[in-house]
Amino acid sequence: MLTSDFNFDLPEELIAQHPSGVRGQDKLMLLNRTTGEVEHHMMDDLPSLIEPGTLMVFNNSRVRRARVYGIKETTGRETEFMFLNTIDKECCIWNTMVKAAKKQKPGMHYKFPDGTTAQIIEHEGNAGTEFRALKFDFAIDEDWFERNGHIPLPPYIRREDTEEDSERYQNVYATDTGSAACPTAGLHFTQDMLARLDAAGIERCFVTLHVGLGTFLPVREDNIENHKMHEEWYTVPKATADAINKAKREGRPILAVGTTSVRTLESAGQKLIAAGETPGADGKWLEAGTSSTSIFMYPGYKFNVVDKMFTNFHTPESTLIMLVSAFAGRENILSAYKTAVEKRYRFFSYGDCMFIR
């Protein structure tokens, strides 16, 4: 399939630049993945749209203040670094994505707001990419990011981060810091909504996938099969694996909240398949554990764990619109997106949401 097969026309004014006035007061499109039919609701309607007994799976990763500006010592110019993950904790080396990467070369030193310095070093696989390895003299921690960093708003939000973003670009249930971008489907949920879901007999559990920027990098290949995803780390706790396997055995649906939850669950299921086991054999669809994934889902992919999906509206020609197209059909997704444009839905991280069932 071609990357251009996943393009659509989107007026720039529909790209949400700010969160809604009140968390959870967003439009909700209901999409039937079989027929392609859509209904228009508000987020407040969600509990009535979910079958009691459904198990919802949320990603509890919390966003790190991962965008940090350093001053290049040779020029005095400011350089933006997006911190993704540690390469070597003992040697204090971080993998980062850098603005104007061609100008940021091994051996260059940078000073950060608190006076900390770091040096770019050679790292296998970084040549010719936007990624650079930064080596510090000591281990930096979350306090360092709190002192030096900014909320890593995506590039289509064309403004600087504010104090409002410190609260609104985090999910209310997020507990495990490590993401360089928010799992934004969860932004629509409030504590009151979670209580209403409980009251409606809808269970929930959590996984952790720390979002790197590989998911959001543009697909530069004409043929999507040639695109390579970057790895991200995920954890499926034992209690979550047990709850999912129990729900599947009982014929209750698994509703993944966000594409990161989908990637986690399907990756854990694929790991079982790679071990030579059949999903559902012995009442097991996945196992608990921590691993990395570079899974890339596009039309033709067979979903083994996820039955329903709650998600935002995604960017044209992205791996995320390819993922939801794999789940609901490319024609259904593009038709639904066309309707969303006509109905003036708000798109992307701070935009409205879609429930696919």
Coordinates of C-alpha atoms in Angstrom, one line a residue:
M1 CA 0.0 0.0 0.0
L2 CA 1.1 3.6 -0.6
T3 CA 1.6 6.2 2.1
S4 CA -0.6 8.6 0.0
D5 CA -3.5 6.1 0.4
F6 CA -3.8 7.5 3.9
N7 CA -4.0 11.2 3.1
F8 CA -7.0 13.4 3.7
D9 CA -7.8 17.1 3.5
L10 CA -7.7 18.8 6.9
P11 CA -8.3 22.6 7.3
E12 CA -5.6 24.0 9.6
E13 CA -8.1 25.7 11.8
L14 CA -9.4 22.2 12.9
I15 CA -6.0 21.3 14.5
A16 CA -6.6 22.0 18.2
Q17 CA -4.0 24.4 19.6
H18 CA -5.4 24.3 23.1
P19 CA -7.3 21.8 25.3
S20 CA -11.1 22.2 25.6
G21 CA -12.3 24.6 28.2
V22 CA -13.1 21.8 30.6
R23 CA -11.5 18.4 30.6
G24 CA -13.8 15.8 29.1
Q25 CA -16.2 18.2 27.4
D26 CA -15.3 17.0 23.9
K27 CA -17.2 15.6 20.9
L28 CA -17.2 11.8 20.5
M29 CA -17.7 10.0 17.2
L30 CA -19.0 6.5 17.4
L31 CA -17.8 4.4 14.4
N32 CA -19.1 0.9 13.5
R33 CA -16.0 -0.9 12.2
T34 CA -18.1 -3.3 10.3
T35 CA -20.6 -1.1 8.5
G36 CA -18.7 2.3 8.6
E37 CA -21.7 4.0 10.1
V38 CA -21.1 6.9 12.4
E39 CA -23.0 8.5 15.2
H40 CA -22.3 11.8 16.9
H41 CA -22.1 12.0 20.7
M42 CA -20.3 13.8 23.5
M43 CA -17.7 12.3 25.8
D44 CA -20.3 12.4 28.6
D45 CA -22.2 9.7 26.7
L46 CA -19.4 7.2 26.8
P47 CA -20.6 4.9 29.6
S48 CA -23.9 4.3 27.9
L49 CA -22.0 3.3 24.7
I50 CA -19.9 0.6 26.3
E51 CA -21.2 -2.9 27.0
P52 CA -21.2 -3.8 30.7
G53 CA -18.4 -6.3 31.5
T54 CA -16.1 -4.7 29.0
L55 CA -12.4 -4.5 30.2
M56 CA -10.8 -1.2 29.4
V57 CA -7.1 -1.0 29.2
F58 CA -5.3 2.3 29.8
N59 CA -1.7 3.3 29.4
N60 CA -0.5 4.9 32.7
S61 CA 2.7 6.4 31.3
R62 CA 3.3 10.0 32.5
V63 CA 4.9 12.6 30.3
R64 CA 8.4 13.7 31.2
R65 CA 9.3 17.4 30.7
A66 CA 11.5 16.1 27.9
R67 CA 12.0 19.1 25.7
V68 CA 15.2 20.8 26.9
Y69 CA 17.1 23.7 25.4
G70 CA 20.9 23.7 25.5
I71 CA 23.3 26.4 24.4
K72 CA 26.0 25.2 22.0
E73 CA 29.3 26.3 23.6
T74 CA 31.0 27.1 20.3
T75 CA 28.3 29.4 18.9
G76 CA 26.2 30.4 21.9
R77 CA 23.1 29.4 19.9
E78 CA 20.1 27.6 21.5
T79 CA 19.5 24.0 20.4
E80 CA 16.4 22.0 21.1
F81 CA 16.8 18.4 22.4
M82 CA 13.9 16.0 22.9
F83 CA 15.0 13.4 25.4
L84 CA 13.7 9.9 24.6
N85 CA 15.4 7.2 26.6
T86 CA 18.6 6.2 28.3
I87 CA 21.1 4.4 26.2
D88 CA 23.5 3.6 29.1
K89 CA 22.5 4.6 32.6
E90 CA 25.9 3.9 34.2
C91 CA 27.6 6.1 31.6
C92 CA 24.9 8.7 31.7
I93 CA 24.1 8.6 28.0
W94 CA 20.7 9.6 26.6
N95 CA 19.1 9.1 23.2
T96 CA 17.7 12.5 22.0
M97 CA 16.0 13.9 18.9
V98 CA 17.6 17.2 17.9
K99 CA 16.4 20.2 15.9
A100 CA 18.8 21.0 13.0
A101 CA 20.4 17.7 13.5
K102 CA 22.9 18.0 10.7
K103 CA 24.6 20.9 12.5
Q104 CA 24.8 19.0 15.8
K105 CA 27.9 16.7 15.5
P106 CA 29.9 14.4 17.8
G107 CA 32.3 16.3 20.0
M108 CA 30.0 19.4 20.4
H109 CA 29.2 20.5 24.0
Y110 CA 26.0 22.1 25.3
K111 CA 25.1 23.9 28.5
F112 CA 21.6 23.5 29.9
P113 CA 19.6 26.1 32.0
D114 CA 21.0 24.9 35.4
G115 CA 24.6 24.9 34.2
T116 CA 24.8 21.2 33.5
T117 CA 26.8 20.3 30.4
A118 CA 26.7 17.4 28.0
Q119 CA 28.5 16.3 24.8
I120 CA 27.3 14.6 21.7
I121 CA 29.1 11.3 21.1
E122 CA 29.1 8.7 18.3
H123 CA 26.3 6.2 18.5
E124 CA 25.6 3.4 16.0
G125 CA 22.6 4.0 13.8
N126 CA 22.4 7.8 14.5
A127 CA 24.4 8.9 11.4
G128 CA 22.1 10.6 8.9
T129 CA 19.2 10.7 11.3
E130 CA 17.6 13.3 13.6
F131 CA 18.8 11.3 16.7
R132 CA 21.9 12.1 18.8
A133 CA 23.5 10.5 21.8
L134 CA 24.2 12.9 24.7
K135 CA 26.7 12.0 27.4
F136 CA 26.5 13.7 30.8
D137 CA 29.1 13.7 33.6
F138 CA 26.5 12.4 36.1
A139 CA 23.1 10.7 36.0
I140 CA 20.2 13.1 35.4
D141 CA 16.9 12.3 37.0
E142 CA 13.3 13.5 37.0
D143 CA 14.2 16.5 39.2
W144 CA 16.7 17.6 36.5
F145 CA 13.9 17.5 33.9
E146 CA 11.6 19.4 36.2
R147 CA 14.2 22.1 36.6
N148 CA 15.3 22.3 33.0
G149 CA 12.6 20.9 30.7
H150 CA 9.4 21.9 29.0
I151 CA 6.2 20.0 28.3
P152 CA 6.9 18.3 24.9
L153 CA 3.9 19.6 22.9
P154 CA 3.8 18.1 19.4
P155 CA 5.0 20.2 16.5
Y156 CA 1.5 20.8 15.1
I157 CA 0.7 22.8 18.2
R158 CA 2.3 26.0 17.1
R159 CA 3.0 27.7 20.4
E160 CA 5.2 27.4 23.5
D161 CA 4.0 25.3 26.4
T162 CA 2.3 27.0 29.4
E163 CA 1.5 26.1 33.0
E164 CA -1.9 24.9 31.7
D165 CA -0.2 22.3 29.7
S166 CA 1.6 20.9 32.8
E167 CA -1.8 19.7 33.9
R168 CA -3.8 19.3 30.7
Y169 CA -1.1 17.4 28.8
Q170 CA -1.1 14.6 31.4
N171 CA -3.7 11.9 32.0
V172 CA -5.4 12.0 35.3
Y173 CA -4.4 8.3 36.0
A174 CA -0.8 8.7 34.8
T175 CA 1.7 7.4 37.4
D176 CA 4.9 6.1 35.7
T177 CA 7.0 8.9 34.2
G178 CA 8.9 8.2 31.0
S179 CA 7.0 9.4 27.9
A180 CA 8.2 12.0 25.4
A181 CA 4.6 12.5 24.2
C182 CA 1.3 12.0 25.9
P183 CA -0.9 9.0 25.2
T184 CA -3.5 11.6 24.3
A185 CA -6.7 9.4 24.0
G186 CA -6.6 9.4 27.8
L187 CA -6.9 13.2 28.1
H188 CA -10.7 12.9 27.7
F189 CA -11.0 11.0 31.0
T190 CA -11.7 12.7 34.3
Q191 CA -12.0 11.1 37.8
D192 CA -15.7 11.5 37.6
M193 CA -15.8 9.7 34.2
L194 CA -13.8 6.8 35.7
A195 CA -16.2 6.6 38.6
R196 CA -19.2 6.5 36.2
L197 CA -17.5 3.7 34.2
D198 CA -17.1 1.8 37.5
A199 CA -20.8 2.3 38.3
A200 CA -21.7 1.0 34.9
G201 CA -19.9 -2.3 35.4
I202 CA -17.0 -1.5 33.1
E203 CA -13.7 -2.8 34.4
R204 CA -10.3 -1.3 33.8
C205 CA -6.6 -2.2 34.1
F206 CA -3.3 -0.6 33.1
V207 CA -0.3 -1.2 30.9
T208 CA 2.7 1.0 30.5
L209 CA 4.2 2.1 27.2
H210 CA 6.6 5.0 27.3
V211 CA 6.0 6.9 24.1
G212 CA 9.0 7.8 22.1
L213 CA 8.8 9.8 19.0
G214 CA 9.1 6.9 16.6
T215 CA 5.4 6.5 16.6
F216 CA 5.0 10.1 15.4
L217 CA 7.9 10.4 12.9
P218 CA 6.6 10.9 9.3
V219 CA 6.5 7.9 7.0
R220 CA 9.1 8.8 4.4
E221 CA 8.7 5.7 2.3
D222 CA 6.3 5.7 -0.7
N223 CA 5.4 2.1 0.1
I224 CA 4.3 1.7 3.7
E225 CA 5.8 -1.8 3.9
N226 CA 9.2 -0.2 3.8
H227 CA 8.7 2.0 6.8
K228 CA 10.6 0.9 10.0
M229 CA 9.3 1.8 13.4
H230 CA 11.6 2.8 16.3
E231 CA 11.4 0.6 19.4
E232 CA 9.5 1.6 22.5
W233 CA 9.4 -0.2 25.9
Y234 CA 6.3 -1.5 27.4
T235 CA 5.2 -3.4 30.5
V236 CA 2.1 -5.7 31.0
P237 CA 1.7 -6.3 34.7
K238 CA 0.6 -9.7 35.9
A239 CA -2.7 -8.4 37.2
T240 CA -3.4 -6.9 33.8
A241 CA -2.5 -10.1 31.9
D242 CA -4.6 -12.2 34.2
A243 CA -7.6 -9.8 33.8
I244 CA -7.3 -9.7 30.0
N245 CA -7.0 -13.5 29.7
K246 CA -10.0 -14.0 32.0
A247 CA -12.1 -11.5 30.1
K248 CA -11.2 -13.2 26.8
R249 CA -12.1 -16.6 28.1
E250 CA -15.5 -15.3 29.3
G251 CA -16.2 -13.7 25.9
R252 CA -16.0 -10.1 27.3
P253 CA -14.5 -7.5 25.0
I254 CA -11.2 -5.7 25.4
L255 CA -11.4 -2.0 24.8
A256 CA -8.0 -0.4 24.4
V257 CA -7.8 3.3 25.2
G258 CA -5.3 4.8 22.8
T259 CA -3.0 3.5 20.1
T260 CA -0.3 3.0 22.7
S261 CA -2.5 0.6 24.6
V262 CA -3.2 -1.2 21.3
R263 CA 0.5 -1.5 20.5
T264 CA 1.2 -2.8 23.9
L265 CA -1.5 -5.5 23.9
E266 CA -0.9 -6.6 20.4
S267 CA 2.9 -6.7 20.9
A268 CA 2.4 -8.9 24.0
G269 CA 0.1 -11.1 21.9
Q270 CA 2.7 -11.3 19.1
K271 CA 5.3 -12.3 21.5
L272 CA 3.2 -15.3 22.5
I273 CA 2.8 -16.2 18.8
A274 CA 6.6 -15.9 18.2
A275 CA 7.1 -18.4 21.0
G276 CA 5.0 -20.9 19.0
E277 CA 1.7 -20.6 20.9
T278 CA -1.7 -19.9 19.5
P279 CA -3.7 -17.0 20.9
G280 CA -6.5 -18.4 23.1
A281 CA -4.8 -21.8 23.5
D282 CA -5.0 -22.9 27.1
G283 CA -7.1 -19.7 27.7
K284 CA -4.1 -17.4 27.2
W285 CA -3.9 -14.5 24.8
L286 CA -0.8 -12.8 26.3
E287 CA 1.6 -13.0 29.1
A288 CA 2.9 -10.5 31.6
G289 CA 6.3 -8.9 31.2
T290 CA 8.5 -6.1 30.0
S291 CA 9.8 -5.9 26.5
S292 CA 10.4 -3.6 23.6
T293 CA 8.3 -3.3 20.4
S294 CA 8.6 -1.9 17.0
I295 CA 5.2 -3.3 15.8
F296 CA 3.8 -1.6 12.8
M297 CA 0.1 -2.2 12.2
Y298 CA -1.5 -1.3 8.8
P299 CA -4.4 -2.9 6.8
G300 CA -4.0 -6.6 6.6
Y301 CA -2.8 -6.9 10.2
K302 CA -4.9 -9.5 12.3
F303 CA -5.8 -8.2 15.8
N304 CA -5.5 -11.0 18.4
V305 CA -6.2 -9.2 21.7
V306 CA -8.0 -5.9 21.1
D307 CA -11.8 -5.9 20.3
K308 CA -12.7 -2.2 20.5
M309 CA -10.7 1.0 20.5
F310 CA -11.0 4.5 21.9
T311 CA -8.8 7.0 20.1
N312 CA -8.2 10.5 18.9
F313 CA -8.2 11.7 15.3
H314 CA -4.8 11.3 13.7
T315 CA -2.5 13.1 11.3
P316 CA -2.6 12.3 7.5
E317 CA -0.2 9.7 6.3
S318 CA 0.9 8.7 9.8
T319 CA 1.5 5.3 11.3
L320 CA -1.4 6.0 13.7
I321 CA -4.0 6.5 10.9
M322 CA -2.6 3.3 9.4
L323 CA -3.2 1.5 12.7
V324 CA -6.8 2.6 13.1
S325 CA -7.3 1.8 9.4
A326 CA -6.0 -1.7 10.1
F327 CA -8.7 -2.0 12.8
A328 CA -11.7 -0.4 11.1
G329 CA -10.8 -0.4 7.4
R330 CA -9.2 2.3 5.4
E331 CA -12.4 3.3 3.6
N332 CA -14.3 3.5 6.9
I333 CA -11.7 5.6 8.6
L334 CA -11.3 8.1 5.7
S335 CA -15.1 8.4 5.3
A336 CA -15.4 9.0 9.1
Y337 CA -12.6 11.6 9.0
K338 CA -14.3 13.4 6.1
T339 CA -17.5 13.5 8.2
A340 CA -15.5 14.8 11.1
V341 CA -14.1 17.6 9.0
E342 CA -17.6 18.5 7.8
K343 CA -18.9 18.5 11.4
R344 CA -16.0 20.6 12.6
Y345 CA -14.5 18.1 15.0
R346 CA -11.2 19.2 16.5
F347 CA -8.2 17.1 15.5
F348 CA -5.0 15.6 17.1
S349 CA -3.7 15.7 20.7
Y350 CA -6.0 18.3 22.2
G351 CA -8.9 17.5 19.8
D352 CA -12.0 15.3 20.0
C353 CA -12.3 11.6 20.1
M354 CA -13.6 8.4 18.4
F355 CA -14.9 5.2 19.8
I356 CA -14.6 2.3 17.3
R357 CA -16.6 -0.8 18.0

